[in-house]
Short mmCIF file of C-alpha atoms in Angstrom, two decimals:
data_model
loop_
_atom_site.label_atom_id
_atom_site.label_comp_id
_atom_site.label_asym_id
_atom_site.label_seq_id
_atom_site.Cartn_x
_atom_site.Cartn_y
_atom_site.Cartn_z
CA MET A 1 -0.03 -0.05 -0.18
CA LEU A 2 1.39 3.54 -0.91
CA ALA A 3 0.82 7.30 0.23
CA GLY A 4 2.33 10.53 0.15
CA VAL A 5 2.01 10.95 4.19
CA VAL A 6 1.69 8.20 6.79
CA VAL A 7 0.10 9.71 9.90
CA VAL A 8 0.09 6.60 12.67
CA GLY A 9 -2.84 7.93 15.31
CA PHE A 10 -5.92 9.24 14.48
CA GLY A 11 -6.81 11.56 17.50
CA ALA A 12 -6.57 15.17 17.94
CA ALA A 13 -2.90 15.50 16.63
CA GLY A 14 -3.18 12.68 14.04
CA ALA A 15 -6.56 14.27 12.29
CA CYS A 16 -4.94 18.02 12.24
CA ALA A 17 -1.55 16.67 10.86
CA ALA A 18 -3.80 14.92 8.38
CA ILE A 19 -5.72 17.69 7.03
CA GLU A 20 -3.05 20.54 6.68
CA ALA A 21 -1.07 17.90 4.56
CA ALA A 22 -4.11 17.43 2.63
CA GLU A 23 -4.79 20.74 2.10
CA ALA A 24 -1.54 21.11 0.71
CA GLY A 25 -2.27 18.75 -2.11
CA ALA A 26 -0.70 15.63 -0.27
CA ASP A 27 -1.97 11.94 -0.97
CA VAL A 28 -2.63 10.93 3.13
CA LEU A 29 -3.29 7.93 5.01
CA VAL A 30 -4.13 7.28 8.77
CA ILE A 31 -3.53 4.24 10.72
CA ASP A 32 -5.25 3.71 13.66
CA ARG A 33 -5.37 0.65 16.49
CA PHE A 34 -8.70 1.18 17.19
CA ALA A 35 -11.74 3.10 15.72
CA GLY A 36 -10.24 7.03 15.91
CA GLY A 37 -10.96 9.35 18.76
CA GLY A 38 -8.09 8.65 21.10
CA ALA A 39 -7.80 10.45 24.06
CA THR A 40 -9.26 13.32 22.04
CA ALA A 41 -12.70 11.34 21.79
CA LEU A 42 -12.65 10.69 26.35
CA SER A 43 -11.35 14.22 26.79
CA GLY A 44 -13.67 17.44 27.84
CA GLY A 45 -12.69 19.11 24.60
CA VAL A 46 -11.37 21.70 26.25
CA VAL A 47 -8.55 23.87 24.00
CA TYR A 48 -6.22 26.53 25.60
CA ALA A 49 -6.60 29.60 23.69
CA GLY A 50 -6.25 33.27 24.18
CA GLY A 51 -4.72 36.11 22.86
CA GLY A 52 -7.93 37.89 22.13
CA THR A 53 -10.55 35.18 20.49
CA THR A 54 -13.78 35.29 18.98
CA GLN A 55 -15.60 34.05 22.32
CA GLN A 56 -13.36 36.28 24.56
CA ALA A 57 -14.08 39.10 22.79
CA LYS A 58 -18.06 38.31 22.85
CA ALA A 59 -17.89 37.82 26.85
CA GLY A 60 -15.97 41.25 27.10
CA ILE A 61 -12.90 39.40 28.13
CA ALA A 62 -9.47 41.33 27.70
CA ASP A 63 -6.84 39.48 26.31
CA THR A 64 -3.62 39.82 24.54
CA PRO A 65 -0.98 37.60 23.23
CA ASP A 66 1.65 39.31 25.26
CA ALA A 67 -0.96 38.42 28.38
CA MET A 68 -1.33 34.58 27.32
CA TYR A 69 2.39 34.24 27.50
CA ASP A 70 3.21 35.68 30.57
CA TYR A 71 1.00 33.49 32.51
CA LEU A 72 1.95 30.35 30.44
CA ALA A 73 5.66 31.35 31.16
CA HIS A 74 5.14 29.95 34.35
CA GLU A 75 3.91 26.74 33.50
CA VAL A 76 5.42 25.78 30.11
CA GLY A 77 8.86 26.34 31.50
CA ASP A 78 11.93 24.96 29.54
CA ALA A 79 9.39 22.48 27.75
CA VAL A 80 9.70 24.82 24.88
CA SER A 81 11.60 27.64 23.67
CA ASP A 82 10.49 31.06 24.70
CA ARG A 83 10.02 31.58 20.59
CA THR A 84 7.91 28.38 20.18
CA LEU A 85 5.50 29.97 23.53
CA ARG A 86 5.65 33.03 22.01
CA ALA A 87 4.20 32.04 18.45
CA PHE A 88 1.88 29.56 20.17
CA CYS A 89 0.37 32.79 21.85
CA ASP A 90 0.58 34.72 19.16
CA GLY A 91 -1.14 32.32 16.75
CA SER A 92 -3.45 31.13 19.51
CA ALA A 93 -6.67 32.85 18.56
CA ASP A 94 -6.48 32.08 14.80
CA MET A 95 -5.90 28.28 15.66
CA LEU A 96 -9.31 28.99 17.57
CA ALA A 97 -10.76 29.90 14.32
CA TRP A 98 -9.15 27.14 12.39
CA LEU A 99 -10.66 25.04 14.03
CA GLU A 100 -14.10 26.78 13.85
CA ASP A 101 -13.33 26.52 10.60
CA LYS A 102 -13.44 22.65 10.18
CA GLY A 103 -16.93 22.66 12.28
CA VAL A 104 -15.20 22.69 15.73
CA PRO A 105 -18.16 24.65 17.89
CA PHE A 106 -17.44 26.97 20.58
CA ALA A 107 -19.32 29.45 22.81
CA ALA A 108 -19.07 32.89 24.79
CA SER A 109 -20.65 31.87 27.79
CA VAL A 110 -18.10 32.24 30.56
CA CYS A 111 -18.23 30.06 33.69
CA PRO A 112 -18.60 32.46 36.86
CA TYR A 113 -17.19 30.27 39.74
CA LYS A 114 -13.80 27.95 40.35
CA THR A 115 -14.85 24.77 38.73
CA SER A 116 -12.49 21.65 37.00
CA TYR A 117 -15.04 21.41 33.89
CA PRO A 118 -17.86 23.65 33.48
CA THR A 119 -21.67 22.51 33.21
CA ASP A 120 -23.58 22.66 29.88
CA ARG A 121 -24.74 26.25 30.28
CA HIS A 122 -20.54 27.24 30.55
CA TYR A 123 -18.06 26.83 27.54
CA LEU A 124 -15.23 29.45 28.56
CA TYR A 125 -13.50 29.08 31.73
CA PHE A 126 -10.28 29.76 33.95
CA SER A 127 -8.85 26.41 32.94
CA GLY A 128 -5.56 26.78 35.11
CA SER A 129 -4.11 28.63 37.46
CA GLU A 130 -4.79 31.88 35.56
CA THR A 131 -6.17 34.12 38.77
CA LEU A 132 -2.85 34.16 40.91
CA TYR A 133 -1.00 35.86 38.29
CA ASP A 134 -1.63 39.26 36.89
CA LYS A 135 -3.80 40.00 34.02
CA PRO A 136 -5.85 37.11 34.50
CA ALA A 137 -8.62 35.69 31.64
CA PRO A 138 -10.23 32.72 31.39
CA ARG A 139 -9.01 30.73 28.38
CA GLY A 140 -10.37 27.05 28.62
CA HIS A 141 -12.36 26.87 25.18
CA ARG A 142 -14.83 23.83 26.13
CA THR A 143 -16.14 22.44 22.38
CA ALA A 144 -19.96 23.34 22.85
CA GLY A 145 -21.94 19.92 22.97
CA ARG A 146 -23.55 18.71 25.95
CA GLY A 147 -21.24 16.23 28.32
CA THR A 148 -18.22 15.67 27.98
CA SER A 149 -17.74 16.87 24.33
CA GLY A 150 -14.14 15.84 23.47
CA LYS A 151 -16.04 13.07 21.05
CA LEU A 152 -17.84 15.96 19.42
CA LEU A 153 -14.51 17.65 18.80
CA PHE A 154 -13.06 14.76 17.31
CA GLN A 155 -16.23 13.84 15.11
CA ARG A 156 -15.78 17.06 13.55
CA LEU A 157 -11.75 16.97 12.80
CA GLU A 158 -12.47 13.61 11.54
CA ARG A 159 -15.51 14.75 9.32
CA ALA A 160 -12.57 17.48 7.92
CA ALA A 161 -10.10 15.13 7.16
CA VAL A 162 -12.21 12.49 5.31
CA ASP A 163 -13.73 15.56 3.25
CA ARG A 164 -10.08 16.40 2.08
CA GLY A 165 -9.52 12.93 0.97
CA VAL A 166 -8.09 11.38 3.69
CA ARG A 167 -7.65 7.56 3.88
CA VAL A 168 -8.31 6.04 7.38
CA LEU A 169 -7.12 2.26 8.17
CA ARG A 170 -9.14 1.35 11.37
CA GLN A 171 -8.20 -1.55 13.42
CA THR A 172 -4.44 -1.46 12.30
CA THR A 173 -1.51 -1.37 14.58
CA ALA A 174 1.67 0.20 13.57
CA GLN A 175 4.38 -2.37 14.43
CA ARG A 176 7.71 -0.83 12.94
CA LEU A 177 8.99 1.83 10.72
CA ILE A 178 11.02 1.31 7.34
CA THR A 179 14.02 3.11 6.59
CA ASP A 180 16.29 2.99 3.52
CA PRO A 181 20.00 2.30 3.69
CA ASN A 182 20.26 6.22 4.48
CA GLY A 183 18.08 6.02 7.16
CA ARG A 184 15.00 7.72 5.87
CA VAL A 185 11.73 6.82 7.27
CA THR A 186 9.79 5.53 4.38
CA GLY A 187 6.93 3.62 5.50
CA VAL A 188 4.84 1.34 8.14
CA VAL A 189 5.01 -2.31 8.81
CA CYS A 190 1.43 -3.26 10.73
CA ARG A 191 -1.33 -5.68 11.58
CA GLN A 192 -4.42 -5.22 10.25
CA LEU A 193 -7.77 -6.58 10.94
CA THR A 194 -10.61 -7.37 9.07
CA GLY A 195 -13.97 -8.57 8.48
CA PHE A 196 -15.53 -10.46 11.60
CA ALA A 197 -12.28 -9.88 13.99
CA ALA A 198 -12.21 -6.09 13.01
CA ARG A 199 -15.87 -5.58 13.81
CA LEU A 200 -15.24 -7.47 17.36
CA HIS A 201 -12.29 -5.29 18.11
CA LYS A 202 -14.17 -2.58 17.35
CA PHE A 203 -16.92 -3.53 19.36
CA LEU A 204 -14.51 -4.08 22.49
CA GLY A 205 -12.07 -1.41 21.62
CA LYS A 206 -15.37 0.80 22.54
CA LEU A 207 -16.00 -0.99 25.61
CA ALA A 208 -12.40 -0.63 26.94
CA ALA A 209 -12.97 3.25 26.77
CA LYS A 210 -15.88 3.53 28.56
CA PRO A 211 -16.78 2.01 30.69
CA GLY A 212 -13.38 0.55 30.72
CA LEU A 213 -11.82 3.79 31.76
CA TYR A 214 -13.55 3.70 34.73
CA VAL A 215 -13.41 0.30 35.73
CA PRO A 216 -9.48 -1.02 35.43
CA ALA A 217 -10.22 -4.86 36.18
CA LEU A 218 -12.86 -4.79 33.28
CA ARG A 219 -10.28 -2.86 31.03
CA ARG A 220 -7.62 -5.49 31.72
CA ARG A 221 -9.44 -8.41 30.75
CA LEU A 222 -10.83 -6.61 27.20
CA HIS A 223 -7.41 -5.81 26.85
CA ARG A 224 -6.23 -9.47 26.76
CA SER A 225 -9.13 -10.06 24.36
CA ILE A 226 -8.32 -7.52 22.58
CA ARG A 227 -4.65 -8.65 22.32
CA ARG A 228 -5.58 -11.90 21.04
CA ILE A 229 -7.96 -10.94 18.17
CA GLU A 230 -5.12 -9.13 17.24
CA SER A 231 -2.59 -11.58 17.25
CA ARG A 232 -4.55 -14.53 15.83
CA HIS A 233 -6.32 -12.33 13.36
CA GLY A 234 -4.02 -9.49 12.11
CA ALA A 235 -2.48 -9.71 8.87
CA GLU A 236 0.58 -8.04 8.35
CA ILE A 237 0.78 -5.38 5.53
CA THR A 238 3.37 -2.79 4.13
CA VAL A 239 2.58 0.93 4.20
CA SER A 240 4.84 2.76 2.03
CA ALA A 241 5.34 6.77 2.68
CA ARG A 242 6.70 8.85 -0.27
CA ASP A 243 7.42 11.89 2.13
CA GLY A 244 7.30 11.33 5.25
CA VAL A 245 5.35 9.43 8.66
CA VAL A 246 3.97 11.64 11.67
CA LEU A 247 3.60 9.65 14.90
CA CYS A 248 0.65 11.11 16.79
CA ALA A 249 -0.11 7.84 18.74
CA GLY A 250 -0.47 9.20 22.20
CA GLY A 251 0.85 9.11 25.22
CA PHE A 252 2.01 5.98 27.29
CA ILE A 253 -0.55 6.03 30.58
CA ALA A 254 -1.76 2.74 29.28
CA ASN A 255 1.46 0.82 29.67
CA PRO A 256 2.38 -0.29 32.98
CA VAL A 257 5.59 -1.47 32.17
CA MET A 258 6.39 2.40 31.00
CA MET A 259 4.75 3.50 33.96
CA ARG A 260 7.20 1.52 36.15
CA GLU A 261 10.28 2.64 34.62
CA HIS A 262 9.52 6.14 33.82
CA ALA A 263 6.88 7.72 36.67
CA PRO A 264 6.94 4.72 39.60
CA ALA A 265 5.13 7.32 41.97
CA TYR A 266 2.10 7.93 39.32
CA ARG A 267 0.64 4.27 39.47
CA ARG A 268 -1.83 4.90 41.92
CA GLY A 269 -4.54 7.32 39.35
CA LEU A 270 -6.65 6.48 36.42
CA PRO A 271 -4.85 6.00 33.15
CA LEU A 272 -6.64 8.64 31.24
CA GLY A 273 -6.54 7.77 27.51
CA THR A 274 -7.78 4.72 25.73
CA LEU A 275 -5.18 1.25 25.53
CA GLY A 276 -3.75 2.76 22.30
CA ASP A 277 -1.83 4.77 24.79
CA ASP A 278 0.84 2.37 25.08
CA GLY A 279 3.48 4.30 24.75
CA SER A 280 4.00 2.73 20.95
CA GLY A 281 4.52 5.69 18.80
CA ILE A 282 7.51 6.44 20.98
CA ARG A 283 8.67 3.19 20.93
CA LEU A 284 8.51 2.93 17.19
CA GLY A 285 10.92 6.41 16.93
CA ALA A 286 13.21 4.94 19.75
CA GLU A 287 13.97 1.73 18.04
CA ILE A 288 15.05 4.13 15.40
CA GLY A 289 18.16 6.04 17.40
CA ALA A 290 15.34 8.80 18.09
CA ALA A 291 16.20 10.73 21.42
CA THR A 292 13.41 10.84 24.03
CA ALA A 293 13.01 13.12 26.84
CA LYS A 294 10.62 14.56 30.28
CA LEU A 295 9.66 10.77 30.01
CA ASP A 296 9.07 11.31 33.91
CA HIS A 297 6.54 14.12 33.47
CA VAL A 298 2.85 13.12 33.94
CA SER A 299 -0.03 15.11 35.12
CA ALA A 300 -2.17 13.75 38.09
CA TRP A 301 -5.29 15.58 39.06
CA ARG A 302 -6.55 16.23 42.14
CA PHE A 303 -9.72 18.80 42.10
CA VAL A 304 -11.39 19.65 45.27
CA THR A 305 -14.00 22.02 43.20
CA PRO A 306 -16.46 22.04 42.10
CA PRO A 307 -18.56 22.64 44.55
CA SER A 308 -16.77 26.02 44.49
CA ALA A 309 -17.11 26.58 48.65
CA LEU A 310 -14.43 24.09 49.15
CA MET A 311 -11.90 26.44 48.49
CA LYS A 312 -12.55 28.20 51.75
CA GLY A 313 -11.09 24.71 53.06
CA ARG A 314 -7.35 24.13 53.91
CA LEU A 315 -5.69 21.38 51.96
CA ILE A 316 -3.17 19.74 54.61
CA ASN A 317 -0.65 16.86 55.33
CA GLU A 318 -0.87 14.55 58.25
CA ARG A 319 1.42 16.96 60.45
CA GLY A 320 -1.41 19.71 59.80
CA GLU A 321 0.79 21.50 57.25
CA GLU A 322 -0.63 23.22 54.42
CA ILE A 323 -0.02 21.29 51.21
CA CYS A 324 -0.78 24.37 48.65
CA ASP A 325 -3.02 26.95 47.64
CA LEU A 326 -6.05 25.49 46.34
CA HIS A 327 -6.45 28.21 44.01
CA ARG A 328 -3.85 26.31 42.04
CA TYR A 329 -4.94 23.87 39.17
CA GLY A 330 -5.71 20.65 39.75
CA ALA A 331 -2.35 19.00 38.60
CA ALA A 332 -0.35 21.54 40.66
CA VAL A 333 -1.97 20.34 43.15
CA GLY A 334 -1.84 16.55 42.53
CA HIS A 335 1.64 17.37 41.81
CA ALA A 336 2.33 18.86 45.25
CA MET A 337 0.72 16.03 47.08
CA ILE A 338 2.57 13.01 45.29
CA THR A 339 6.05 14.93 45.21
CA GLY A 340 6.11 16.11 48.24
CA HIS A 341 3.66 14.00 50.48
CA GLY A 342 3.60 10.88 49.18
CA GLY A 343 -0.19 11.21 48.00
CA LYS A 344 -1.64 11.96 50.58
CA GLY A 345 -3.93 15.08 51.65
CA TRP A 346 -6.96 15.79 53.55
CA LEU A 347 -9.40 19.01 53.11
CA LEU A 348 -10.24 20.93 56.43
CA VAL A 349 -13.64 22.51 56.53
CA ASP A 350 -15.98 24.14 58.80
CA GLY A 351 -19.56 23.54 59.13
CA PRO A 352 -20.79 26.74 56.90
CA THR A 353 -18.62 25.84 54.20
CA VAL A 354 -19.72 22.48 53.76
CA ALA A 355 -23.64 23.76 54.15
CA GLU A 356 -23.24 26.00 51.30
CA ALA A 357 -21.08 23.32 49.26
CA LYS A 358 -24.11 21.24 49.75
CA ARG A 359 -26.46 24.25 48.19
CA GLN A 360 -23.82 24.33 45.30
CA ILE A 361 -23.67 20.90 44.11
CA PRO A 362 -27.09 20.87 42.15
CA TRP A 363 -25.98 23.51 39.63
CA GLN A 364 -22.44 23.39 39.83
CA THR A 365 -21.65 20.20 39.36
CA THR A 366 -22.00 17.58 36.13
CA TRP A 367 -23.01 14.22 36.79
CA PHE A 368 -19.46 12.99 37.12
CA GLN A 369 -18.68 15.62 39.35
CA ARG A 370 -22.17 14.52 41.50
CA LEU A 371 -20.61 11.07 42.22
CA GLN A 372 -17.06 12.57 43.27
CA THR A 373 -18.93 14.90 45.70
CA ARG A 374 -21.62 11.84 47.19
CA TYR A 375 -17.86 9.92 48.01
CA LEU A 376 -16.18 13.29 49.40
CA PHE A 377 -18.88 14.16 51.92
CA GLY A 378 -20.04 10.32 52.12
CA ARG A 379 -17.61 8.14 53.16
CA ALA A 380 -14.38 10.46 52.93
CA ARG A 381 -15.18 12.75 55.58
CA THR A 382 -14.82 12.48 59.52
CA THR A 383 -17.42 15.39 61.26
CA ALA A 384 -16.20 16.15 64.89
CA PRO A 385 -17.44 18.92 67.22
CA THR A 386 -13.95 20.24 67.99
CA LEU A 387 -10.66 20.13 66.00
CA ASP A 388 -9.17 18.01 68.98
CA GLU A 389 -11.53 15.67 68.54
CA LEU A 390 -11.47 15.84 64.58
CA SER A 391 -7.38 14.99 65.24
CA ARG A 392 -8.35 12.27 67.53
CA ARG A 393 -10.53 10.38 65.41
CA THR A 394 -8.47 11.15 62.21
CA GLY A 395 -4.91 10.60 63.53
CA VAL A 396 -4.03 13.54 61.59
CA THR A 397 -2.47 16.64 63.27
CA ILE A 398 -4.62 20.00 63.31
CA GLY A 399 -3.30 23.19 64.14
CA ASP A 400 -5.22 26.73 64.29
CA PHE A 401 -8.06 27.07 62.23
CA ASP A 402 -10.76 29.67 62.32
CA GLY A 403 -14.56 28.46 61.63
CA THR A 404 -17.43 27.65 62.77
CA PRO A 405 -18.28 23.75 64.05
CA PRO A 406 -18.82 20.93 63.35
CA PHE A 407 -15.51 20.83 61.51
CA SER A 408 -15.18 18.06 58.64
CA LEU A 409 -11.52 16.69 57.16
CA ILE A 410 -12.20 14.83 54.13
CA ASP A 411 -9.77 12.47 52.48
CA VAL A 412 -8.62 13.24 49.02
CA SER A 413 -5.59 11.32 49.28
CA ILE A 414 -4.42 9.92 45.72
CA LYS A 415 -5.39 6.25 45.96
CA ARG A 416 -7.22 3.68 43.47
CA SER A 417 -10.95 4.54 43.64
CA ILE A 418 -14.15 4.78 41.34
CA GLY A 419 -15.55 7.15 43.67
CA TYR A 420 -12.60 9.81 43.60
CA PRO A 421 -10.50 9.01 40.98
CA CYS A 422 -7.18 10.79 40.31
CA PRO A 423 -7.00 11.10 36.23
CA MET A 424 -3.36 11.05 34.35
CA LEU A 425 -1.86 11.36 31.23
CA THR A 426 1.82 11.01 30.27
CA LEU A 427 3.36 14.44 28.87
CA GLY A 428 6.72 13.30 27.87
CA GLY A 429 7.53 12.07 24.16
CA LEU A 430 9.94 12.14 21.38
CA VAL A 431 12.22 15.20 20.65
CA VAL A 432 11.10 17.28 17.73
CA ASP A 433 12.49 19.97 16.10
CA GLU A 434 10.37 23.36 17.05
CA ASP A 435 10.12 24.68 14.10
CA SER A 436 9.10 21.43 11.82
CA GLY A 437 7.85 18.87 14.09
CA GLU A 438 10.82 16.36 12.92
CA VAL A 439 11.79 14.01 15.50
CA LEU A 440 15.63 14.40 16.75
CA ALA A 441 18.25 11.48 16.77
CA ALA A 442 20.29 11.58 19.92
CA ASP A 443 23.04 13.42 18.15
CA GLY A 444 20.15 16.36 17.86
CA GLN A 445 19.87 16.00 13.77
CA PRO A 446 16.90 15.01 12.19
CA VAL A 447 15.88 11.80 11.69
CA PRO A 448 14.63 12.00 7.55
CA GLY A 449 11.39 11.63 7.13
CA LEU A 450 10.13 11.08 10.65
CA TYR A 451 7.79 13.68 12.69
CA ALA A 452 5.96 13.60 15.65
CA ALA A 453 3.10 15.62 17.54
CA GLY A 454 0.73 15.62 20.23
CA ARG A 455 1.31 13.64 22.99
CA ASN A 456 4.12 11.12 20.84
CA ALA A 457 6.39 14.59 21.35
CA VAL A 458 7.58 16.83 23.82
CA GLY A 459 5.74 19.88 23.54
CA ILE A 460 3.99 22.86 25.43
CA CYS A 461 2.33 20.82 27.87
CA SER A 462 5.59 18.77 28.74
CA ASN A 463 6.57 20.83 32.02
CA SER A 464 3.21 21.66 33.43
CA TYR A 465 -0.25 20.36 32.05
CA VAL A 466 -3.64 22.83 32.69
CA SER A 467 -6.88 21.87 31.29
CA GLY A 468 -6.90 22.51 27.52
CA LEU A 469 -3.56 22.73 27.15
CA SER A 470 -2.83 19.24 25.72
CA LEU A 471 -5.60 19.53 23.25
CA ALA A 472 -4.05 23.11 21.54
CA ASP A 473 -0.79 21.16 21.76
CA CYS A 474 -2.20 18.98 19.74
CA VAL A 475 -3.39 21.10 17.40
CA TYR A 476 -1.02 23.42 17.24
CA SER A 477 1.83 20.34 16.67
CA GLY A 478 -0.19 18.31 14.54
CA ARG A 479 -1.05 21.42 12.24
CA ARG A 480 3.13 22.00 12.11
CA ALA A 481 4.20 18.64 11.45
CA GLY A 482 1.60 18.32 8.47
CA ARG A 483 2.13 21.60 6.93
CA HIS A 484 6.52 20.91 7.16
CA VAL A 485 5.73 17.56 5.58
CA ALA A 486 3.58 18.75 2.74
CA VAL A 487 6.73 21.68 2.25
CA VAL A 488 8.72 18.62 1.97
CA ARG A 489 6.73 16.70 -0.50
CA ARG A 490 6.17 20.14 -2.97
CA SER A 491 9.81 20.93 -2.85
CA GLY A 492 10.77 17.32 -3.74
CA ALA A 493 13.51 17.64 -0.58
CA GLN A 494 15.25 14.24 0.32
CA ARG A 495 17.53 14.80 3.11
#
């Protein structure tokens, strides 16, 4: 099988790479182990964007690329160069408009309270720690759709890709890259399912994504069945790429071996992604000498809101010491708990705060957040008339705390829990050239014919994640790779 550009993985990054390459005239073929969508389709559909988007303007929000850059510089650190971060911020509003042009809907209704994810009434919110810095502006642009709207985001990108002539091979697993004698990547060896095996594989893959995402035992069982189908019924095919291969196959949160090797402290959370987030794209590059970085960087989300009244509490460790400011983004809270306190933490609140929080539940929460509040106000909460009694009942040292009894201590420790999971995703990957998306070898030179984007690559969010920044980076890096491989095709350049 022959194509101009071969894209491995069909989530947001893969779709955006395919769209850009196809619009430039390339013959594009996408390969996906499952049916497409990846972690994007499971996500909340939030894209981090600012600098004066149409939605910000409609909502009366003043924002500039400089203000966006000043905030993100705190989060991004050395993940990318200042020049790349500046380009990302300067082009942010245009990037969102590009998504709208591809059919992705956004809206200007601003969420007026602190939340981990807005309800269907609101689609623009403070999705990070912006309020702790100068010139804050809400930049979390949630795809305008009911429920967790990542599925809608992907559906629109998928339609845009197919409408532009992109071919998609589903139920097809990339196994190894093909290189010529000069080291140029010229194709991919895959295993493809067809017929009944493909249909069964697709069905089991959907179950493993949801509800398997929330029930690890079910997911593990389904994964064993999926792998048996792949090994028994997959037929080997070779896909040749005239112009280049773009790796967009996601992170490795679903690969327990890689997690033990690179991020052992982050194994008690909920793997946020599909079974396709198994590190296979990173492995494909590494096997031919590509460099990797920041594989130990994992985003772990510990949100205590909504309801927003809980922001009045204090997050403490077992010695009563404050862990961090609750106004920080949930991933920053999770990071502080894991790296400094063994993943343990308790939220100390008084009686009026609990009462106010319970009144907020009906109008501030979505269905999955209501399940979490039921857990937090139920089995996770210990209540006592005095701080001394609360300390005696829980074993947690409690110092001075201004409030009105009764007092409650809510266990928000990071552990395996269906009632209050801690979602996690990996942030590191293959090292890429920041101008082109070309994968770099250990000596810093490009691996000819090979690109990477999204969570297969080190990118904007590889140091610190806030809601929407990974999807925004998928769009940014996917488009970058798609544009560059198309330029190579037009110029006929061969490295």
